[in-house]
One Martini backbone bead per residue (centre of mass of N, CA, C, O) as a GRO file, in nm:
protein
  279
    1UNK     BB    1  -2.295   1.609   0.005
    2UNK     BB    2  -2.261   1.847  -0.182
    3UNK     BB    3  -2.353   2.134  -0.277
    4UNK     BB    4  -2.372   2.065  -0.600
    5UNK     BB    5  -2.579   1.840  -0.572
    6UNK     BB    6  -2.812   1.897  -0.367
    7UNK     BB    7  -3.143   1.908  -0.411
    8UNK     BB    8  -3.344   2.190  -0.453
    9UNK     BB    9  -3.612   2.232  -0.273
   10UNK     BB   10  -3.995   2.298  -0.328
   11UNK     BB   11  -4.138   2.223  -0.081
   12UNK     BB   12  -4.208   1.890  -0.074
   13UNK     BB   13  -4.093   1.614  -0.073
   14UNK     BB   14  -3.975   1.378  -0.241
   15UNK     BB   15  -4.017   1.031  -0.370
   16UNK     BB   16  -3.744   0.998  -0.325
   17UNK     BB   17  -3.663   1.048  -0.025
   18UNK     BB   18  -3.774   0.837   0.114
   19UNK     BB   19  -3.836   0.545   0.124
   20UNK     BB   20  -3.652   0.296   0.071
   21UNK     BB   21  -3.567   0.038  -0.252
   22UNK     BB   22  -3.546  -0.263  -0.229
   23UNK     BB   23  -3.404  -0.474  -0.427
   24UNK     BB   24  -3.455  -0.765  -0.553
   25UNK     BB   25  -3.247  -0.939  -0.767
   26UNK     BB   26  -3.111  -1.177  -0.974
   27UNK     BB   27  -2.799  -1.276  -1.004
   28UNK     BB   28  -2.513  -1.298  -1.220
   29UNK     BB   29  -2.249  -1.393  -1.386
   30UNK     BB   30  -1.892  -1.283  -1.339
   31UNK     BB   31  -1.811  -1.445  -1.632
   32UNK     BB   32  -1.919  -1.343  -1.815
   33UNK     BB   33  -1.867  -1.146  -2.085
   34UNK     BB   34  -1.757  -0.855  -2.246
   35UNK     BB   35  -1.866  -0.641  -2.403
   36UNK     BB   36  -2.039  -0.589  -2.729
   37UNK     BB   37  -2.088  -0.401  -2.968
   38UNK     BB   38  -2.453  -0.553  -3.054
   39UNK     BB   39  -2.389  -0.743  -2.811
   40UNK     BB   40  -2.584  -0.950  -2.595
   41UNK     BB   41  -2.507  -0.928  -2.242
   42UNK     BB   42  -2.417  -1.035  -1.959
   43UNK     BB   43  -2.276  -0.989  -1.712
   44UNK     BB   44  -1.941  -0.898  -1.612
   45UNK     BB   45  -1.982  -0.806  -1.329
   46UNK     BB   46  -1.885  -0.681  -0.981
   47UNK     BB   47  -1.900  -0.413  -0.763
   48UNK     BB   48  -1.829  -0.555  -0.494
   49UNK     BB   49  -1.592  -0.599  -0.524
   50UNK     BB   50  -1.355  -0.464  -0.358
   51UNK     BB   51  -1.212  -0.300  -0.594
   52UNK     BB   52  -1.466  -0.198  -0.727
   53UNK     BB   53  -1.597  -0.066  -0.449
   54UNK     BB   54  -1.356   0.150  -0.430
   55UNK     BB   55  -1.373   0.277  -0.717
   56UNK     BB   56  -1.660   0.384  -0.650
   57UNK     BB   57  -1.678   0.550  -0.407
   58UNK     BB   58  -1.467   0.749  -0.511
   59UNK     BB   59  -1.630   0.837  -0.749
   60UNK     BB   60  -1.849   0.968  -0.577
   61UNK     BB   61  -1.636   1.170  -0.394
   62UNK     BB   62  -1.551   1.358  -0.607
   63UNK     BB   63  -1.828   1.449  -0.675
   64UNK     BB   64  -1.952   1.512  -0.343
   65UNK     BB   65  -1.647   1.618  -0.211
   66UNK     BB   66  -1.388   1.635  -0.422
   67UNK     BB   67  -1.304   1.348  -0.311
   68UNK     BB   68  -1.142   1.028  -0.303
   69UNK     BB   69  -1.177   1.045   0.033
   70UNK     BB   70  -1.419   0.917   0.171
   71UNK     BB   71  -1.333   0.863   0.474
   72UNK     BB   72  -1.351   1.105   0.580
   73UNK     BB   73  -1.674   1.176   0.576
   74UNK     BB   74  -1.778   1.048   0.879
   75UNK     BB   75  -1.766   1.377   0.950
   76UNK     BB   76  -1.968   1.475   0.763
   77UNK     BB   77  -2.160   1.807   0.845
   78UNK     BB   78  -2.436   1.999   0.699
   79UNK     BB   79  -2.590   2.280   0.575
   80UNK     BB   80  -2.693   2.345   0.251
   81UNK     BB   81  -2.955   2.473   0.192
   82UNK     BB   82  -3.193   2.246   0.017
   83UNK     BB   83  -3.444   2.133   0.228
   84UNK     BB   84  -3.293   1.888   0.437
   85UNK     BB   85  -3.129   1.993   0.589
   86UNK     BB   86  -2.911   1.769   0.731
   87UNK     BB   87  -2.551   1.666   0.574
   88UNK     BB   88  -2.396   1.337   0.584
   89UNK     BB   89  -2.136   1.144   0.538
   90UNK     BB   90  -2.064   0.954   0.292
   91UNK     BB   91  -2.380   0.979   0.127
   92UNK     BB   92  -2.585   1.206   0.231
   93UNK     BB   93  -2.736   1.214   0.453
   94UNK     BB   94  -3.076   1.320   0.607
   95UNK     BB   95  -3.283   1.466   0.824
   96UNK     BB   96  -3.539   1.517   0.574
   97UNK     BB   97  -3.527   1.191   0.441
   98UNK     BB   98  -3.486   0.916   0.688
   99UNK     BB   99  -3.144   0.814   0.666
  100UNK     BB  100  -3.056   0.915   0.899
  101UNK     BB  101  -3.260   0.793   1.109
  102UNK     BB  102  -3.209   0.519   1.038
  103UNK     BB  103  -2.903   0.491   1.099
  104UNK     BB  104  -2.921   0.566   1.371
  105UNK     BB  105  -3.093   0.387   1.486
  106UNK     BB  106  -2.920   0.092   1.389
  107UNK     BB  107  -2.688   0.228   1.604
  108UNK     BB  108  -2.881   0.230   1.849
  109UNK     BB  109  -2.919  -0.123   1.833
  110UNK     BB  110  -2.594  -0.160   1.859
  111UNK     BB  111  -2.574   0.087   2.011
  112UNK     BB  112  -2.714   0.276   2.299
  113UNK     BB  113  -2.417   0.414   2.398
  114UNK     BB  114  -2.457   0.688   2.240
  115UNK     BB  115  -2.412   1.040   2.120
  116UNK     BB  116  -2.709   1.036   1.970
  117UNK     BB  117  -2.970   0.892   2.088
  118UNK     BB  118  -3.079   1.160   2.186
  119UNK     BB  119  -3.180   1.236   1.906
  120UNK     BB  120  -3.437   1.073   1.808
  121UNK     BB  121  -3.667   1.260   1.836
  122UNK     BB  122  -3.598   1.496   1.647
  123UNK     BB  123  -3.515   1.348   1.405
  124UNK     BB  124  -3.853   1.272   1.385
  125UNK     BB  125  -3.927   1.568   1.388
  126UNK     BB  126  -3.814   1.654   1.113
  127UNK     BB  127  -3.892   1.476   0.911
  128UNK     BB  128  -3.947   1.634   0.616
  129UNK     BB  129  -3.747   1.874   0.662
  130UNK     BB  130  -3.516   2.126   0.776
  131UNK     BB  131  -3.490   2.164   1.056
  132UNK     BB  132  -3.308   2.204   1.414
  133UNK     BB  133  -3.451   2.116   1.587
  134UNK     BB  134  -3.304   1.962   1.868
  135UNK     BB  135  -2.990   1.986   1.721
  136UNK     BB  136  -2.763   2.126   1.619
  137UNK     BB  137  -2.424   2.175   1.766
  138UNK     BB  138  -2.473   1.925   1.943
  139UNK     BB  139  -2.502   1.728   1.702
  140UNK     BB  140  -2.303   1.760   1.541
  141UNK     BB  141  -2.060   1.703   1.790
  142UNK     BB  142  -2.192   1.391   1.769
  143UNK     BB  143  -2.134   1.310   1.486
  144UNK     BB  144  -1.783   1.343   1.506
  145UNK     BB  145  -1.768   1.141   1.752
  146UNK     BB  146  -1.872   0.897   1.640
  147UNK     BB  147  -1.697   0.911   1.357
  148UNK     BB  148  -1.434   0.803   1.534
  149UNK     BB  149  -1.597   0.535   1.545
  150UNK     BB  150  -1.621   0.199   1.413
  151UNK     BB  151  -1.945   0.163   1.424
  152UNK     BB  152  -2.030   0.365   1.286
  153UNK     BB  153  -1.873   0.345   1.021
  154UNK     BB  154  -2.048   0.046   1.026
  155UNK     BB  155  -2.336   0.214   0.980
  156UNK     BB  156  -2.278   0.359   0.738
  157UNK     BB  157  -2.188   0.111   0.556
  158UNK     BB  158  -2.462  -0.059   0.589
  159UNK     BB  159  -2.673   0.196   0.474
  160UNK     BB  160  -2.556   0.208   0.217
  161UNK     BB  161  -2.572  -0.074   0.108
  162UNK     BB  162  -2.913  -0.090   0.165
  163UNK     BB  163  -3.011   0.161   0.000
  164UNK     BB  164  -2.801   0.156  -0.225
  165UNK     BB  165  -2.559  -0.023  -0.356
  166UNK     BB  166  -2.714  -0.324  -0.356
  167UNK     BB  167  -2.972  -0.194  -0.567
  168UNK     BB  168  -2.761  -0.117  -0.777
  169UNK     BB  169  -2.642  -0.411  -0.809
  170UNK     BB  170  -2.839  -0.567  -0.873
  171UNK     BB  171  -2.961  -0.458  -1.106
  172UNK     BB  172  -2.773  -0.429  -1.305
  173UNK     BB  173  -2.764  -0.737  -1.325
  174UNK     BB  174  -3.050  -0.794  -1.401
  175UNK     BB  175  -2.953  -0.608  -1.666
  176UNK     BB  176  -2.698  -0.700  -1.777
  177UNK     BB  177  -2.434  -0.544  -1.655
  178UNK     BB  178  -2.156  -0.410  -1.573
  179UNK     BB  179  -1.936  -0.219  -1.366
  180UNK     BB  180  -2.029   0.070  -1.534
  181UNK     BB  181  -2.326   0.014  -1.504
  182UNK     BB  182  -2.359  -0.037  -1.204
  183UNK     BB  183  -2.246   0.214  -1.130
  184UNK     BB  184  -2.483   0.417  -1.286
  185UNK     BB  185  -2.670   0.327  -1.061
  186UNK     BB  186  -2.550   0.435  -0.798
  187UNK     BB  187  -2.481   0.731  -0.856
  188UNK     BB  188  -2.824   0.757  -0.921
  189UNK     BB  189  -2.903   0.666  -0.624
  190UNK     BB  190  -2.758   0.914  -0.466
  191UNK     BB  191  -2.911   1.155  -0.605
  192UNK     BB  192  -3.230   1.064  -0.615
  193UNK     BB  193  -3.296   0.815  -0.548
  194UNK     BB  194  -3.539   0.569  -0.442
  195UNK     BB  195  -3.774   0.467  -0.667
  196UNK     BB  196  -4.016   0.569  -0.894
  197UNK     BB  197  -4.029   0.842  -0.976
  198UNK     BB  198  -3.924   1.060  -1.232
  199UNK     BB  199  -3.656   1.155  -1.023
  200UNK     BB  200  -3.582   0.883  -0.987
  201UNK     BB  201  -3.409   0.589  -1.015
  202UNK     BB  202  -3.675   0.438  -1.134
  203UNK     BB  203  -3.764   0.647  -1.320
  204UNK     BB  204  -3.498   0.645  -1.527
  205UNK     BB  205  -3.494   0.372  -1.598
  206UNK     BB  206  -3.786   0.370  -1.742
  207UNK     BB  207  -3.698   0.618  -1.951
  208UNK     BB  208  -3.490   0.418  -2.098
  209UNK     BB  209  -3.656   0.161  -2.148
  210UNK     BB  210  -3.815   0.328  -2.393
  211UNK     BB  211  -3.545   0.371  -2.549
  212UNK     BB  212  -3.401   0.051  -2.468
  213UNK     BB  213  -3.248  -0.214  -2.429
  214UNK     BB  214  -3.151  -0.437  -2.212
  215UNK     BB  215  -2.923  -0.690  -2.216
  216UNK     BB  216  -3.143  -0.891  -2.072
  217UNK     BB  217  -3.319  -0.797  -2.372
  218UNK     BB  218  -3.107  -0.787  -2.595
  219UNK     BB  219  -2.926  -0.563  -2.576
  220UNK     BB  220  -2.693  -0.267  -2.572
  221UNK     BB  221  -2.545  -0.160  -2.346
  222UNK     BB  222  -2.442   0.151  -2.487
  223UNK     BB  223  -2.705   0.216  -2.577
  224UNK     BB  224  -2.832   0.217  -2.316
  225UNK     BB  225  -2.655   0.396  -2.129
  226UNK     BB  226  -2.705   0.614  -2.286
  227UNK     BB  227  -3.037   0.650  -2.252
  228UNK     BB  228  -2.962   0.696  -1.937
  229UNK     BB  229  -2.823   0.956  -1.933
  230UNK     BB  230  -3.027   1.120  -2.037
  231UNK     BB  231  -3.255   1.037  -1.856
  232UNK     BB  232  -3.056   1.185  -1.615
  233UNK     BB  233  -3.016   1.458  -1.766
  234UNK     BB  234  -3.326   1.570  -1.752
  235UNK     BB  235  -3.349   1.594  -1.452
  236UNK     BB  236  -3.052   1.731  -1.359
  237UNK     BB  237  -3.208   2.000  -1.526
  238UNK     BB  238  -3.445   2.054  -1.314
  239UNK     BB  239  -3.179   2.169  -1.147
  240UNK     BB  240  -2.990   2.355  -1.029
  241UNK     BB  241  -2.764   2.165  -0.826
  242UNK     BB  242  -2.818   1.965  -1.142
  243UNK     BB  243  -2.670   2.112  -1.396
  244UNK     BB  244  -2.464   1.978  -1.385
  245UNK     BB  245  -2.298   1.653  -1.589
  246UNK     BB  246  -2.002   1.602  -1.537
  247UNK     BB  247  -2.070   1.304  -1.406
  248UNK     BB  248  -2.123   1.208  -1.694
  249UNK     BB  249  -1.963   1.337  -1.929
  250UNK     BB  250  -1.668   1.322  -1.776
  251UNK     BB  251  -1.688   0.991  -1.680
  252UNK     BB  252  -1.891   0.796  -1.775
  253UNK     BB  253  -1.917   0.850  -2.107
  254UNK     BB  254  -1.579   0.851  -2.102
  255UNK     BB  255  -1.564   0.523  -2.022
  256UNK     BB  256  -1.769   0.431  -2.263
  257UNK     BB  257  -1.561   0.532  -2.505
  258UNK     BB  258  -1.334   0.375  -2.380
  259UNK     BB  259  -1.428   0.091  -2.351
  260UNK     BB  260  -1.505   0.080  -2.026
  261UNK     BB  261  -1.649  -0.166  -1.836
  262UNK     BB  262  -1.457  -0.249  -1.586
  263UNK     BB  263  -1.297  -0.049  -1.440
  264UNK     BB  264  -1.022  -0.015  -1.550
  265UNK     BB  265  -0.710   0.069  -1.491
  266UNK     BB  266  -0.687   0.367  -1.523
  267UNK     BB  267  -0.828   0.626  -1.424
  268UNK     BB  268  -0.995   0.902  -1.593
  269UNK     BB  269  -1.153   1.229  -1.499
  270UNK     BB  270  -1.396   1.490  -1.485
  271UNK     BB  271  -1.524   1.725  -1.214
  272UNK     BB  272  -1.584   2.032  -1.262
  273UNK     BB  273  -1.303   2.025  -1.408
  274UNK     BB  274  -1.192   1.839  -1.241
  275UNK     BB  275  -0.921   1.601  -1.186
  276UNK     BB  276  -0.914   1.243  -1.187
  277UNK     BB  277  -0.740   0.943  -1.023
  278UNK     BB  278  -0.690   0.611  -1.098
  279UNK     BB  279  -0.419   0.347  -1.056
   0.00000   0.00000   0.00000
């Protein structure tokens, strides 16, 4: 994730980073009719579809890396000060937070003649932490190596979907969201993480559903959707790191007032000042 995205911890891990939030819920049908202002419906789309999938990745690439170009991420590792470790790949996984070590793991599992394998106890032993013992230079290195081979990328994306996109693109159905409502429930578990806690993306659904009705339960998508944005715009302004909200201002809530419920293209919106187009 970017410099500016990645929220500055203070003393120990929230229970928002820890261990990953597999949601299970039943899909609806991606024929549903399109959202109308007022009116309750159930998912309009789904996804997961490969090109509405295409368009989530580059949306999430421009936050968090500044960059359309999500594919390059998968050499991407530092430490950018946060007090997670290093943060690392196409989703900004993190050594201090479960989500790296899980992803090695799973890597060595597939591959065991891999060039990170070695590094597997130390990033037991940092979890939870900042730290880089065991680790630095050489594991960046290692980092950089693996992420040049198909398998990693493929360790990388098989990660991403296990504990962010399909978590979030399941419940987005489940509560009745269009493709639109799916984005925004992704966007806000890559940065909050899985979880119940106030902070976590469990959290603020549930403060929004406080406030609104989801398509699911009755409500009005549009009208949901904003109570959705406050309440994870609340979050994002009790951290230095995540006090610009403008990956919700000016691009979801954009979306939104422009009734593309579908994220179909041309997209235009800006994040941090910066435009960004998708054809």
């Amino acid at each position: 994730m970017s410099k500016k995205l990645r929220p500055v911890l203070i003393g120990t891990l929230g229970a928002a980073s820890v261990a990953a939030l597999v949601i299970t819920t039943p899909a609806f049908s991606s024929a549903a009719p399109a959202p109308v202002a007022g009116v309750s419906v159930l998912a309009a789309g789904d996804l997961s579809a490969p090109a509405k999938k295409e368009i989530a990745m580059k949306l999430v690439s421009s936050a968090e890396n500044s960059s359309l170009d999500w594919k390059a991420q998968y050499k991407y590792i530092e430490d950018i000060g946060d007090g997670r470790g290093y943060t690392a790949g196409i989703i900004g996984f993190c050594s201090g937070t479960g989500d790296m070590l899980e992803l090695v793991e799973a890597y060595t599992n597939s591959v065991p003649d891999n060039p990170l394998a070695k590094f597997l106890p130390a990033l037991r032993k940092v979890n939870g932490t900042d730290s880089h013992a065991g680790l630095g230079t050489p594991f960046v290195n290692a980092w950089k190596q693996a992420a040049a081979t198909s398998a990693f990328q493929t360790a990388q994306n098989n990660e991403r979907d296990r504990v962010y996109f399909n978590p979030a693109v399941s419940q987005g159905k489940s509560d009745g969201l269009s493709n639109l409502g799916q984005f925004a429930y992704y966007d806000a578990i890559v940065m909050h993480g899985p979880g119940d806690s106030s902070d976590s993306f469990g959290g603020i659904r549930k403060a929004a559903m406080k406030k609104a009705k989801t398509p699911a339960q009755g409500g009005d998508e549009t009208t949901y959707l904003k109570a959705f944005f406050a309440a994870r715009k609340v979050i994002m302004k009790q951290e230095e790191a995540h006090a610009d909200t403008s990956r919700v201002d000016t691009e979801q809530l954009k979306f939104l007032n422009e009734g593309n419920f579908d994220l179909h293209t041309p997209l235009k919106w800006k994040v941090y000042g910066d435009s960004y187009t998708i054809n």
